[in-house]
Short mmCIF file of C-alpha atoms in Angstrom, two decimals:
data_model
loop_
_atom_site.label_atom_id
_atom_site.label_comp_id
_atom_site.label_asym_id
_atom_site.label_seq_id
_atom_site.Cartn_x
_atom_site.Cartn_y
_atom_site.Cartn_z
CA MET A 156 -2.04 19.29 -7.54
CA GLU A 157 -3.19 18.73 -3.98
CA TYR A 158 -3.12 15.30 -2.42
CA SER A 159 -5.65 13.97 0.04
CA LYS A 160 -5.64 10.88 2.25
CA ASP A 161 -8.21 9.30 -0.08
CA MET A 162 -5.57 9.18 -2.82
CA LEU A 163 -3.05 7.30 -0.68
CA PHE A 164 -2.77 3.84 0.87
CA PHE A 165 -0.48 3.20 3.83
CA CYS A 166 0.42 -0.50 3.87
CA TYR A 167 1.62 -1.94 7.19
CA ASP A 168 1.03 -5.59 6.19
CA PHE A 169 4.16 -7.41 4.96
CA LEU A 170 2.16 -10.08 3.12
CA LEU A 171 -0.01 -7.48 1.37
CA GLN A 172 3.08 -5.49 0.43
CA LYS A 173 4.59 -8.65 -1.08
CA LYS A 174 1.42 -9.17 -3.16
CA LEU A 175 1.52 -5.56 -4.35
CA LYS A 176 5.17 -6.02 -5.33
CA GLU A 177 4.37 -9.28 -7.17
CA SER A 178 1.71 -7.34 -9.09
CA ASN A 179 4.42 -4.86 -10.20
CA ILE A 180 2.83 -2.01 -8.26
CA LYS A 181 5.47 0.49 -7.20
CA PHE A 182 5.33 2.22 -3.83
CA ILE A 183 5.96 5.94 -3.42
CA THR A 184 8.15 5.56 -0.36
CA THR A 185 8.75 3.38 2.67
CA ALA A 186 9.40 4.58 6.19
CA ILE A 187 9.21 3.73 9.88
CA SER A 188 6.19 5.05 11.78
CA ASN A 189 6.32 6.73 15.17
CA ASP A 190 5.35 3.32 16.59
CA GLN A 191 8.51 1.83 15.00
CA LYS A 192 6.51 -0.11 12.37
CA ARG A 193 7.62 -0.18 8.73
CA PHE A 194 5.05 0.91 6.16
CA TRP A 195 4.89 1.43 2.41
CA LEU A 196 2.99 4.30 0.85
CA TYR A 197 1.10 3.74 -2.42
CA PHE A 198 -1.15 5.82 -4.61
CA ARG A 199 -4.62 4.29 -4.26
CA THR A 200 -5.27 3.07 -7.78
CA GLU A 201 -7.70 0.54 -9.22
CA ASP A 202 -4.84 -2.00 -9.29
CA VAL A 203 -3.98 -1.39 -5.64
CA ASN A 204 -7.65 -1.69 -4.66
CA ALA A 205 -7.95 -4.98 -6.57
CA VAL A 206 -4.95 -6.50 -4.75
CA ILE A 207 -6.33 -5.30 -1.41
CA LYS A 208 -9.73 -6.88 -2.13
CA GLN A 209 -8.09 -10.16 -3.15
CA HIS A 210 -5.94 -10.12 0.01
CA ILE A 211 -8.96 -9.54 2.25
CA LYS A 212 -10.81 -12.52 0.73
CA GLN A 213 -8.03 -14.94 1.66
#
């Protein structure tokens, strides 16, 4: 199976990551970017999209 960027979500927002965690959504991996910023990588699912939409509204 090939992966594309559309299937992935790179989360750099600590508050959003906390909300994803509270929703029991597991990340694929976490790392430090070339800019020295931590990020979490998620599969872009309906659940992830719903949490993102809720986060944007606040």
